[in-house]
Tab-separated table of C-alpha atoms in Angstrom:
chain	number	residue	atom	x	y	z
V	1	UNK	CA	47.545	-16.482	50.584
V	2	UNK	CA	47.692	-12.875	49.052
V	3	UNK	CA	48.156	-10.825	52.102
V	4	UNK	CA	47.961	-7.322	52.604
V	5	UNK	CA	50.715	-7.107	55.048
V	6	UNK	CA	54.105	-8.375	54.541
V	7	UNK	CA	54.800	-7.602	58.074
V	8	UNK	CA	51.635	-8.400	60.463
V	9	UNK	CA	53.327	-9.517	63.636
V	10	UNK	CA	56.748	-9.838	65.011
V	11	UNK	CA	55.944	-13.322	66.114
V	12	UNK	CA	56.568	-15.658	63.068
V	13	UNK	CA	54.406	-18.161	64.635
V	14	UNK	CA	51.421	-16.526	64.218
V	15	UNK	CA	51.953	-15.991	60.662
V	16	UNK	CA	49.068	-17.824	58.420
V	17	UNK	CA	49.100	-19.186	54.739
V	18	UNK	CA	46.036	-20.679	55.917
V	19	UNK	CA	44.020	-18.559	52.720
V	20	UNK	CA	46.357	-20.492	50.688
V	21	UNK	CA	45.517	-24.397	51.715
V	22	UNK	CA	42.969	-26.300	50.947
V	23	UNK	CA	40.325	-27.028	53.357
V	24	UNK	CA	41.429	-28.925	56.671
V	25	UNK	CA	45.318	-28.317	55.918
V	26	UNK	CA	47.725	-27.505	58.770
V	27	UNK	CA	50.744	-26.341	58.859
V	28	UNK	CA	53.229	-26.712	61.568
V	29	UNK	CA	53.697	-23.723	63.630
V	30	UNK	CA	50.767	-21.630	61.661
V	31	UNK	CA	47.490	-21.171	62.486
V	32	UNK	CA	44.402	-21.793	60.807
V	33	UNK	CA	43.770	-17.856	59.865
V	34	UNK	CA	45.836	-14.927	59.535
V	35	UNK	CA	47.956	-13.638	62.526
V	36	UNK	CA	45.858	-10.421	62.994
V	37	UNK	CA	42.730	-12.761	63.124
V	38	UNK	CA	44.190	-15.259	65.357
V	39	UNK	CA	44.984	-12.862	67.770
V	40	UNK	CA	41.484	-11.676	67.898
V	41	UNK	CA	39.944	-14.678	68.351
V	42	UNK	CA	42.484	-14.996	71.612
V	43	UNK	CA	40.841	-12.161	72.542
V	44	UNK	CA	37.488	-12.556	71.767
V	45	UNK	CA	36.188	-13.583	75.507
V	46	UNK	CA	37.229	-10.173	76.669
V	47	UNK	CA	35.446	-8.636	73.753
V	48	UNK	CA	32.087	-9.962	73.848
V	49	UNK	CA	32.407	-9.147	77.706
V	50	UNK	CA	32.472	-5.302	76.375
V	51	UNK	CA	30.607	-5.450	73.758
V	52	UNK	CA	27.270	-7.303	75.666
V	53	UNK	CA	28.281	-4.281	78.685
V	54	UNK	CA	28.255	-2.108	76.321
V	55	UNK	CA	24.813	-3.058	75.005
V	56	UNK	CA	23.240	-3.667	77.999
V	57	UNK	CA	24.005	-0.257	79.088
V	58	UNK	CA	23.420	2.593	76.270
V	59	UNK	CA	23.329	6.561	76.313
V	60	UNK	CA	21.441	8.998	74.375
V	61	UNK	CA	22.876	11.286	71.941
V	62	UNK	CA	24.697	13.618	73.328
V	63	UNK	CA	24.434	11.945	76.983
V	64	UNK	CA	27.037	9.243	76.476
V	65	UNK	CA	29.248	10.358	79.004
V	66	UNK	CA	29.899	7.022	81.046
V	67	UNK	CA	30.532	5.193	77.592
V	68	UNK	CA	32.862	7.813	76.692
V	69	UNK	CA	34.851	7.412	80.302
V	70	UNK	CA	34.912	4.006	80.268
V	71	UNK	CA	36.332	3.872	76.736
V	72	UNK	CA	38.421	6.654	77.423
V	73	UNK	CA	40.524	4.845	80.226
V	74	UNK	CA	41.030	1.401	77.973
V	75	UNK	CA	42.710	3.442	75.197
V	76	UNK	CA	45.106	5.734	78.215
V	77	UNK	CA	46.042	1.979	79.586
V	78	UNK	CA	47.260	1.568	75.436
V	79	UNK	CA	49.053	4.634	75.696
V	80	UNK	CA	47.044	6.884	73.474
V	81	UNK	CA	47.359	10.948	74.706
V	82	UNK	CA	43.347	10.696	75.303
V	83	UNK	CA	41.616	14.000	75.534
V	84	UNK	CA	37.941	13.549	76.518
V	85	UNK	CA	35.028	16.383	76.000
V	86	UNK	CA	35.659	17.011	72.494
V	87	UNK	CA	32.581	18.359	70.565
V	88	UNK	CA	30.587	17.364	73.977
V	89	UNK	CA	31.310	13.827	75.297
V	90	UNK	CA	33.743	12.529	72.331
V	91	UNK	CA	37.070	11.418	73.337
V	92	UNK	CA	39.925	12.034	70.993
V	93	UNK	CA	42.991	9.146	71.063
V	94	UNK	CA	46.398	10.040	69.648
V	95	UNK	CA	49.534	7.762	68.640
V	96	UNK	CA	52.504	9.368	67.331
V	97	UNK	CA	54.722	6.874	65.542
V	98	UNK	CA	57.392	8.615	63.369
V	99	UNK	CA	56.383	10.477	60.229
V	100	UNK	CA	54.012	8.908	57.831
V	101	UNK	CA	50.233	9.708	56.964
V	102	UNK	CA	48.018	10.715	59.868
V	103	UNK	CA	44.615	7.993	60.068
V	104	UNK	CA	41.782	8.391	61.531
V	105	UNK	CA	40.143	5.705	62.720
V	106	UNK	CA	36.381	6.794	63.995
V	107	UNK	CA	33.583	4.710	65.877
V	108	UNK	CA	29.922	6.239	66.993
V	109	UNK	CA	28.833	5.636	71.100
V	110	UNK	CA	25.181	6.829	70.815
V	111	UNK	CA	21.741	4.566	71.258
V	112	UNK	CA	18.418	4.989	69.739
V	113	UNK	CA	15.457	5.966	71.932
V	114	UNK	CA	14.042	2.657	71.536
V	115	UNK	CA	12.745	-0.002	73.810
V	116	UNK	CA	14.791	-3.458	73.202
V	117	UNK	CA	12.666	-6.075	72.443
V	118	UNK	CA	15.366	-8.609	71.155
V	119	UNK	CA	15.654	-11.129	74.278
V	120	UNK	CA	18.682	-11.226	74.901
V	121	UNK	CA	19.774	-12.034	78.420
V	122	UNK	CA	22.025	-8.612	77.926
V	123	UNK	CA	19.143	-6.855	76.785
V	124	UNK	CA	19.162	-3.131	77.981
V	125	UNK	CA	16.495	-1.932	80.346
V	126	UNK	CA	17.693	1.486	80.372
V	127	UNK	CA	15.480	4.169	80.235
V	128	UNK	CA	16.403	8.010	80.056
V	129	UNK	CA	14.880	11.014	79.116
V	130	UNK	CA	14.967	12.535	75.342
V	131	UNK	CA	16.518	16.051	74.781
V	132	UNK	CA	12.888	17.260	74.785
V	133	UNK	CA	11.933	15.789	78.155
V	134	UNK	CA	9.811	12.209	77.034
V	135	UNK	CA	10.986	9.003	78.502
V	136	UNK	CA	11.641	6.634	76.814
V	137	UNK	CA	13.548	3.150	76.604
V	138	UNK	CA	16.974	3.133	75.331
V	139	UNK	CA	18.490	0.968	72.746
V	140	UNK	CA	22.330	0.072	70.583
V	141	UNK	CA	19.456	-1.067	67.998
V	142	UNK	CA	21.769	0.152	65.294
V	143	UNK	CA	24.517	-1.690	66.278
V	144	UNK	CA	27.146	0.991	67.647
V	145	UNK	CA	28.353	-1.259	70.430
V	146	UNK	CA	29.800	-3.704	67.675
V	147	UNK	CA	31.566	-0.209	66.493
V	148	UNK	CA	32.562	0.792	69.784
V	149	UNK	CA	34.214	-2.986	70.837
V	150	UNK	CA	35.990	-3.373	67.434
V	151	UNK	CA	37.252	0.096	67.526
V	152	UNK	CA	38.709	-0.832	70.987
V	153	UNK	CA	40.270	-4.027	69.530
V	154	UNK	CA	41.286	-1.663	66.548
V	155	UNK	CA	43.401	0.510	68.844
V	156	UNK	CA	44.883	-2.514	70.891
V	157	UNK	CA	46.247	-4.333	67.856
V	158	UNK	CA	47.412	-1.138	66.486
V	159	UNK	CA	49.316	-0.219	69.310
V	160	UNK	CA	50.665	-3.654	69.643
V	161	UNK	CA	52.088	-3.299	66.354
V	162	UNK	CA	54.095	-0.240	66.327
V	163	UNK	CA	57.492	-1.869	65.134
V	164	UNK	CA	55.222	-2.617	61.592
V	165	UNK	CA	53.839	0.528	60.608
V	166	UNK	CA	54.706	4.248	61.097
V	167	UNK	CA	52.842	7.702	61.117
V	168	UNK	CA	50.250	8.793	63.570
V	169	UNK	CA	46.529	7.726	64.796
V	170	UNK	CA	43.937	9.593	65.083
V	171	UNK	CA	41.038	7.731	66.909
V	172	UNK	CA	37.812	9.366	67.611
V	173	UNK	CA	34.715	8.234	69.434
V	174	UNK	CA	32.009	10.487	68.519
V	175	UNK	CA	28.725	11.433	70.356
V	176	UNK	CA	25.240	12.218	68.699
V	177	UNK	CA	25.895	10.426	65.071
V	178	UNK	CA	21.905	9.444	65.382
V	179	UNK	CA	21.041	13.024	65.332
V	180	UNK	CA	23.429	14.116	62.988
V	181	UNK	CA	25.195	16.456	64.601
V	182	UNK	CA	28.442	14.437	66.301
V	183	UNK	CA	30.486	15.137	63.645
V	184	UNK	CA	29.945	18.946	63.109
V	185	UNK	CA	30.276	19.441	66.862
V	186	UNK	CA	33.975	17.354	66.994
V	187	UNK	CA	34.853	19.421	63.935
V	188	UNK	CA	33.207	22.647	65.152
V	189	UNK	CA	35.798	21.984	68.612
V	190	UNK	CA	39.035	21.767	67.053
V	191	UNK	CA	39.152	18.391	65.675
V	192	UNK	CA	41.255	19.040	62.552
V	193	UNK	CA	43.221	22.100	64.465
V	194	UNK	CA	43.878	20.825	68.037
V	195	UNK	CA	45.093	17.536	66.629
V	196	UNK	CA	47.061	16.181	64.002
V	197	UNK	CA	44.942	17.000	60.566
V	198	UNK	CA	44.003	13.447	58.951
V	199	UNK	CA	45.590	11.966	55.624
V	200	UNK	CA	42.998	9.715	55.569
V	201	UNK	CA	39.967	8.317	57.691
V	202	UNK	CA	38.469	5.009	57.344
V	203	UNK	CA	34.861	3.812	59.691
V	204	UNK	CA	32.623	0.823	59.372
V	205	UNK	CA	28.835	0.164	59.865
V	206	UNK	CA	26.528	-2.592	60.655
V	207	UNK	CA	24.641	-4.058	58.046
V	208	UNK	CA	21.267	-5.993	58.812
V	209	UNK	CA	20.805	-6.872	54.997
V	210	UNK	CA	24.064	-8.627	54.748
V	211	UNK	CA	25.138	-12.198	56.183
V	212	UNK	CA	27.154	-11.871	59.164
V	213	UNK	CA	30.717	-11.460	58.682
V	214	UNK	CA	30.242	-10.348	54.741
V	215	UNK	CA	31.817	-6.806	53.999
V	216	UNK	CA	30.433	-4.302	51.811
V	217	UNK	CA	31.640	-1.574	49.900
V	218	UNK	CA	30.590	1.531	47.903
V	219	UNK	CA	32.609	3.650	45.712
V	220	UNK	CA	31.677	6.856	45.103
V	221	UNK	CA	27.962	8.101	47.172
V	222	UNK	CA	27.536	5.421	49.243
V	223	UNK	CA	24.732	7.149	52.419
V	224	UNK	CA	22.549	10.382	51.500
V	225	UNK	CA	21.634	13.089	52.691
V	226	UNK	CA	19.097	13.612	55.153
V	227	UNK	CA	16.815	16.152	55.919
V	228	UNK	CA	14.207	16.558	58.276
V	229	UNK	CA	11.075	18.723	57.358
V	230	UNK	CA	8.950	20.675	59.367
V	231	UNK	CA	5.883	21.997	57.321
V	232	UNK	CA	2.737	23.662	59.195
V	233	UNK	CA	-0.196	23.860	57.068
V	234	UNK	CA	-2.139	27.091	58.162
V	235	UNK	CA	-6.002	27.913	57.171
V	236	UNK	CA	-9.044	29.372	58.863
V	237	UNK	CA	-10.741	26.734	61.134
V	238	UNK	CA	-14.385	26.638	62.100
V	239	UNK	CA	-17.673	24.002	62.632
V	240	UNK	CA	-16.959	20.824	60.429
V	241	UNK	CA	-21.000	21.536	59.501
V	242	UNK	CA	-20.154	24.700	58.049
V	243	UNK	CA	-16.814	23.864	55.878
V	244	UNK	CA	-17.584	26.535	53.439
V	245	UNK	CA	-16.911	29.136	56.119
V	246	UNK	CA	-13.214	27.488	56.911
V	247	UNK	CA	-9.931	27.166	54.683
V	248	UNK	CA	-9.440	23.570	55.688
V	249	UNK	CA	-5.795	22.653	56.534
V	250	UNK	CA	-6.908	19.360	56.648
V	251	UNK	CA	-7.451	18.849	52.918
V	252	UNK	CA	-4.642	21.472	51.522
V	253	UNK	CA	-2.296	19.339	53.575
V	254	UNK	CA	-3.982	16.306	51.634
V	255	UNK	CA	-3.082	17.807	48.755
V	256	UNK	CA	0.513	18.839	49.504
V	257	UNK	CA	0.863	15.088	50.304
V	258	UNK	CA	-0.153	13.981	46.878
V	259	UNK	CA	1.247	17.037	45.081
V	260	UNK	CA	4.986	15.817	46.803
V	261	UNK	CA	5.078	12.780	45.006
V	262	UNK	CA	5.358	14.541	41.838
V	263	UNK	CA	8.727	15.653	43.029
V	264	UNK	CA	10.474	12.776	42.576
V	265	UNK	CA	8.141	11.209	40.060
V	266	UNK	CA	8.302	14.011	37.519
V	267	UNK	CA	10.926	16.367	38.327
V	268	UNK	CA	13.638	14.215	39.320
V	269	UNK	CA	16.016	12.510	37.289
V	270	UNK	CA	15.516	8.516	37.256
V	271	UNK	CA	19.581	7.922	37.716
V	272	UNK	CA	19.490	10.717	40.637
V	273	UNK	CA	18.076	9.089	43.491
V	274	UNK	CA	15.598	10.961	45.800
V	275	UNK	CA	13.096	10.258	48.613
V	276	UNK	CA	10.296	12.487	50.035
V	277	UNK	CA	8.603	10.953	52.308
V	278	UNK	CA	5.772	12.488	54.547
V	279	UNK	CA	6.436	10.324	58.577
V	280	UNK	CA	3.684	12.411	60.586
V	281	UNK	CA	0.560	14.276	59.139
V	282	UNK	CA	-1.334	15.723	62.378
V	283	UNK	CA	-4.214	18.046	62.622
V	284	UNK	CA	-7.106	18.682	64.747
V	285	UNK	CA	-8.691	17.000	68.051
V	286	UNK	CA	-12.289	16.836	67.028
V	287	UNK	CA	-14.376	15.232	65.219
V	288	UNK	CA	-16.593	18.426	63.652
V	289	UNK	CA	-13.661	20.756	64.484
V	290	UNK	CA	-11.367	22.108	61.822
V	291	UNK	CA	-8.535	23.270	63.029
V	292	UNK	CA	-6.464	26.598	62.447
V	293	UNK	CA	-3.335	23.895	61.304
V	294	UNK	CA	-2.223	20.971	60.668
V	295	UNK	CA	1.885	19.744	60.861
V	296	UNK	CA	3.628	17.642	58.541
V	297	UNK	CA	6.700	16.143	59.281
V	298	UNK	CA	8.742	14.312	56.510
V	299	UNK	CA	12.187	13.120	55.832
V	300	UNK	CA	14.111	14.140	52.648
V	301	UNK	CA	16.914	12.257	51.125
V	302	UNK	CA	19.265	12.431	48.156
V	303	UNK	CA	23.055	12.606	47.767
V	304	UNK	CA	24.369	15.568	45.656
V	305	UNK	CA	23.886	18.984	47.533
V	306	UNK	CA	22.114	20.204	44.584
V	307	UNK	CA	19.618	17.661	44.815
V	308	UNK	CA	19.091	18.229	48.162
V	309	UNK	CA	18.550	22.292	47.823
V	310	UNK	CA	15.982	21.146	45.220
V	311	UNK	CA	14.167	18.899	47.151
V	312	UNK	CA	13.977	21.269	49.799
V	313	UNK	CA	12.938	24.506	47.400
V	314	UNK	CA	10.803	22.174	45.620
V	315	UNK	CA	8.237	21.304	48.788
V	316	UNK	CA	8.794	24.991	49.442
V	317	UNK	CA	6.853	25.666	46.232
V	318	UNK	CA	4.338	23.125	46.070
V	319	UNK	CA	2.959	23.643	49.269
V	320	UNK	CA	2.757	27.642	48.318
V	321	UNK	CA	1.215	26.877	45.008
V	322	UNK	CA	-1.655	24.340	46.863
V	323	UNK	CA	-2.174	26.737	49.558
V	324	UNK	CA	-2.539	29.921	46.581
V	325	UNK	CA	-5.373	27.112	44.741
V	326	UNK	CA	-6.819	26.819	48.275
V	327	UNK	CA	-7.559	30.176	48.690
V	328	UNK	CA	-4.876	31.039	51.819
V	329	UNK	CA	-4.514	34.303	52.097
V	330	UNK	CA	-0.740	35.825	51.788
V	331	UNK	CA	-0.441	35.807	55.586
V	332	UNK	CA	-1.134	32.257	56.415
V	333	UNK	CA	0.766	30.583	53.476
V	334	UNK	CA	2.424	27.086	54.625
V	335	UNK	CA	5.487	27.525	56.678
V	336	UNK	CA	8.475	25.303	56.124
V	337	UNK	CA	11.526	24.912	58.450
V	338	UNK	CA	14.222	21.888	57.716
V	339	UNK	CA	15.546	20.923	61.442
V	340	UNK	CA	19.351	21.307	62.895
V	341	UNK	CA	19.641	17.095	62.039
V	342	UNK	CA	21.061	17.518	58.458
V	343	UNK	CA	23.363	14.384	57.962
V	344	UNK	CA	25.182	14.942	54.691
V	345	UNK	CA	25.950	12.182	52.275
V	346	UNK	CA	28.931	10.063	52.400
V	347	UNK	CA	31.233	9.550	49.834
V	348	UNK	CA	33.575	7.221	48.827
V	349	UNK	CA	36.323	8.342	46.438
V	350	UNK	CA	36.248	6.048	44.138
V	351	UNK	CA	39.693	5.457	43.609
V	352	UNK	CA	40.544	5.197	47.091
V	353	UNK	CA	37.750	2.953	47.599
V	354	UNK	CA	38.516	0.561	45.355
V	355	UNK	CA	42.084	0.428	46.461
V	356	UNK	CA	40.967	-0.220	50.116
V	357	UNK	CA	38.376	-2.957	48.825
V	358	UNK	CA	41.578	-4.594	46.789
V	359	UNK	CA	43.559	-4.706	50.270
V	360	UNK	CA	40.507	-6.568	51.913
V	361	UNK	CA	40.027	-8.794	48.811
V	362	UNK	CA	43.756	-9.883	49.319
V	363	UNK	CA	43.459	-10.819	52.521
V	364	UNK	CA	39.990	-12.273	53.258
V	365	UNK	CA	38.767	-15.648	51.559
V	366	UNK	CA	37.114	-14.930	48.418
V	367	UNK	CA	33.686	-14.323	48.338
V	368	UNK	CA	33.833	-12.241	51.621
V	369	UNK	CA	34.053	-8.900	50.502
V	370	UNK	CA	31.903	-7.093	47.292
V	371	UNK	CA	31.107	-4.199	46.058
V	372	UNK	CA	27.232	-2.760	47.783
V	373	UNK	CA	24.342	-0.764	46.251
V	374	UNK	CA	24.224	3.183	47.744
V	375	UNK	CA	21.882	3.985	51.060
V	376	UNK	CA	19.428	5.711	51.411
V	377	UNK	CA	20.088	5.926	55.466
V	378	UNK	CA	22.247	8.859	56.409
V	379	UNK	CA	25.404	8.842	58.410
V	380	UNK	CA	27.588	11.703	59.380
V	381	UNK	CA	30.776	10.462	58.703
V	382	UNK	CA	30.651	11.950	55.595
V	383	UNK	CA	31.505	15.364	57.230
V	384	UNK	CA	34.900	14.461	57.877
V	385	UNK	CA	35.383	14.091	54.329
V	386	UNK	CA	33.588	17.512	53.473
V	387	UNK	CA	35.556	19.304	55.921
V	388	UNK	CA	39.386	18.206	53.716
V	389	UNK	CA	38.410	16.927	50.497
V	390	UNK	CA	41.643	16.170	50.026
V	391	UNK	CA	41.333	13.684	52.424
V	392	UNK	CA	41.184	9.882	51.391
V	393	UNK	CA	37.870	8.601	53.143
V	394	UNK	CA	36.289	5.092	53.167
V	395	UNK	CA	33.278	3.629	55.453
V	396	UNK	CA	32.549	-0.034	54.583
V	397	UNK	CA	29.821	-2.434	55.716
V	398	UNK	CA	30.130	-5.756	57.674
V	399	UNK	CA	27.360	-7.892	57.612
V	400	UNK	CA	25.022	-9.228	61.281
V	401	UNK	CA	22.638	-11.623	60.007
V	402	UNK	CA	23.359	-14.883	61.027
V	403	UNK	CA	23.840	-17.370	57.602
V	404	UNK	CA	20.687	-19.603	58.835
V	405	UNK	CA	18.362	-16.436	58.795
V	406	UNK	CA	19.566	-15.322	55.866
V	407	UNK	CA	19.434	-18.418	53.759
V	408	UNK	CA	15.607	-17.941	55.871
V	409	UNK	CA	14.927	-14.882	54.818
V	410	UNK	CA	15.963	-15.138	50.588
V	411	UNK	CA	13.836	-18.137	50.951
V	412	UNK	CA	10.878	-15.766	51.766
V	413	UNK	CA	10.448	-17.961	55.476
V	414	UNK	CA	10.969	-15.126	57.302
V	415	UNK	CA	11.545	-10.974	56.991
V	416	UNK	CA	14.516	-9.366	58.723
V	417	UNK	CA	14.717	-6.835	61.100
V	418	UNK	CA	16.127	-3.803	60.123
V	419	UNK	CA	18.434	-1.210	61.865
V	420	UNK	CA	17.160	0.766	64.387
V	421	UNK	CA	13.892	-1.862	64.747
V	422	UNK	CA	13.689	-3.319	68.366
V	423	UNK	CA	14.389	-6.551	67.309
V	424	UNK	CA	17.936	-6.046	65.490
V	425	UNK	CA	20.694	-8.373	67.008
V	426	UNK	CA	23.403	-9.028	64.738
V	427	UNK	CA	25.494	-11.424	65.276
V	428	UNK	CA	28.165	-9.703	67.221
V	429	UNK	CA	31.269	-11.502	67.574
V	430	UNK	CA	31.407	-12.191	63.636
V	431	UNK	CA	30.624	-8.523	63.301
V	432	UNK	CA	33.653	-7.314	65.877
V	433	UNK	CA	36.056	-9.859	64.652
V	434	UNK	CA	35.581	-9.279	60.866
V	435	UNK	CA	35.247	-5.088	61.658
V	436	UNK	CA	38.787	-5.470	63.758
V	437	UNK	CA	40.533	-7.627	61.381
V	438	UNK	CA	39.430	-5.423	58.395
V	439	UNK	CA	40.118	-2.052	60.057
V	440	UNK	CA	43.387	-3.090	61.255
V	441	UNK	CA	44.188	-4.415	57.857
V	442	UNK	CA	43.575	-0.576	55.910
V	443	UNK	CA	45.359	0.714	59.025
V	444	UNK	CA	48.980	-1.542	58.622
V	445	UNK	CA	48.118	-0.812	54.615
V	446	UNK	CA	47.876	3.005	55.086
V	447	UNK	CA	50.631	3.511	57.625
V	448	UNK	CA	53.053	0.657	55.988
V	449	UNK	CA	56.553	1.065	56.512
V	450	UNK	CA	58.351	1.611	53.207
């Protein structure tokens, strides 16, 4: 086969031409995949043992300190310098091996405030409480223990390898990606100043719109920006028998709603993606009561920042104008405020993206790897690529769904679950062996020996 590496593995009888045979060949001594894949599926019981304790037993944002711990010790027993408590509970993982580019290699630890609802006998039953005090179930429902296990798999292979590739790693679990805030808060603690300042940084996500063990790719935007909106609609409440004495909240907030479309619709650029979309429209607790407010709660998404300052100026100004057409006197004119859960947009330089989809191509079989539409779902790995723009950045997809539901599901037989629903269960060990192989493929490619 093409392979990315010339040098994989010091053992020469784990090296594969497997990609290179026709279908049931052997060859003596070889095995029937690539060395770095071989030695993952050797190691595969171990992983799914992490990976379904890793599910059964997930942490909030910012609470993920017995993840972080128990992670923490696996990569000091690889003989990474660990330093735990960066940016809060993320745990920082450092290999010095002679001069070269400095990688970083990142993975996410934090669950969803959801309550599982997938069946599986490793289901989690935890429940915890949210940063605002409501309990709630909690859930890996968008697939961060796959990240977490193939990260650790990542890391062993890597360090495994040292005689075939030089320059330092840089491995980071981070806390609180699902809020948006992980990244800012590593970076914020010293990330790119207490340790070695990346070269390059590479990640992978999830995917429950792509057949398990698939990968996906993006150049240039690939996730948005995301934004979420706090607007309270203010009027003058009163008897719902005497509306003419009232300046309804009720029905300017109706109004804002319809009035927001128009954003996207008619101000926005068709090849400049946008979404504005109002979650939560709450007012009231009576039935011939109008109230003093109502609160609107929406999510805003695009990808350049000067979309994004649009979109954000833009509801600013519509929900003014309604509230002027309403009547609203200056002093109780709508009040927006956008929430500390920005998650800017990722992006892909396109060069370098390309080049790292080339290195996969190479070494998977064909048809395995190809080029993705953009997100509209956030991610905050972008940041680490806004914080050094002179750093080469790629985050790549690898498919959950199992082939049967998918064939299922383009058939129109069923609908899939999506991330974050209750019911997402990818199919894990494709998803950690194809995430491990891959990752440790850009790694040996970045940090090559000359």
């Amino acid at each position: 086969m093409r392979h990315a590496l010339t040098a994989v593995m010091a053992a020469a009888s784990l090296i594969s031409i497997a990609h290179a045979q026709p279908p049931g060949a052997s060859v003596q001594g070889a095995t029937p995949s690539s060395a770095i894949a071989a030695t993952i599926a050797k190691d595969m019981d171990g992983l799914m043992t992490l990976y379904r304790d890793l599910h059964a037993n997930p942490e909030l944002s910012e609470q993920e300190s017995a993840t972080a711990a128990k992670l923490a010790r696996r990569l000091k027993a690889m003989k990474f310098a660990v330093t735990e408590k960066v940016g809060g509970t993320g745990v920082v993982a450092v290999l010095k091996n002679g001069s070269g580019p400095v990688l970083l290699i990142r993975a996410d630890m934090d669950g969803l405030p959801v309550t599982e609802q997938t069946g599986l006998e490793f289901a989690s039953r935890v429940k915890a409480k949210t940063a605002d005090g409501a309990e709630t179930g909690v859930m890996h429902a968008c697939g961060h223990d796959t990240h977490m296990t193939a990260f650790i798999e990542t890391a062993r292979l890597l360090s495994s390898m040292k005689e075939d590739w030089k320059g330092t790693l840089v491995m980071i679990l981070q806390p609180a990606e699902e809020v948006g805030r992980g990244a800012r808060l590593m970076l914020e603690d010293g990330l790119y100043t207490r340790f070695p300042r990346p070269t390059h940084a590479i990640a992978f996500h999830d995917a429950a719109n792509l057949e398990a063990g698939k990968i996906g790719y993006t150049p240039g935007f690939a996730l948005a920006n995301v934004d979420s909106v706090d607007l309270l609609v203010r009027g003058a409440g009163g008897h719902g028998a005497y509306p003419q004495t009232t300046r309804d909240p009720i029905v300017l907030g109706a109004r804002i709603v319809t009035a927001l479309q128009t954003l996207v619709s008619r101000e926005q650029d068709p090849f400049d993606p946008a979404v504005v979309t109002v979650g939560s429209f709450a007012g009231g607790a009576k039935h011939n009561v109008i109230p003093d407010d109502a609160k609107m709660l929406l999510t805003v998404r695009s990808y350049s920042d000067e979309t994004r300052e649009r979109l954000i100026r833009g509801i600013e100004r519509i929900a003014r104008g309604e509230a002027i057409a309403a009547g609203v006197p200056d002093d109780r004119m709508p009040l927006l405020s956008v929430k500390d859960e920005f998650t800017p947009s990722t992006y892909n330089p396109p060069a370098f993206a390309n080049r790292m989809a080339e290195v996969l191509k190479s070494h998977f079989p064909e048809g395995t790897v190809s080029e993705t539409r953009p997100s509209m779902a956030g991610e905050d790995f972008g940041r680490y690529y806004r914080a050094d723009k002179s750093i080469e950045s790629f985050i790549f997809w690898v498919g959950g769904v199992p082939a049967d539901r998918m064939a299922k599901a383009a058939a129109g037989e069923i609908s899939l679950p999506s991330l974050h629903s209750p019911f997402w269960a990818p199919e894990a060990d494709k998803v950690i062996a194809t995430a491990s192989e891959a990752m440790t493929v850009l790694a040996m490619h970045i940090l090559k020996r000359d």
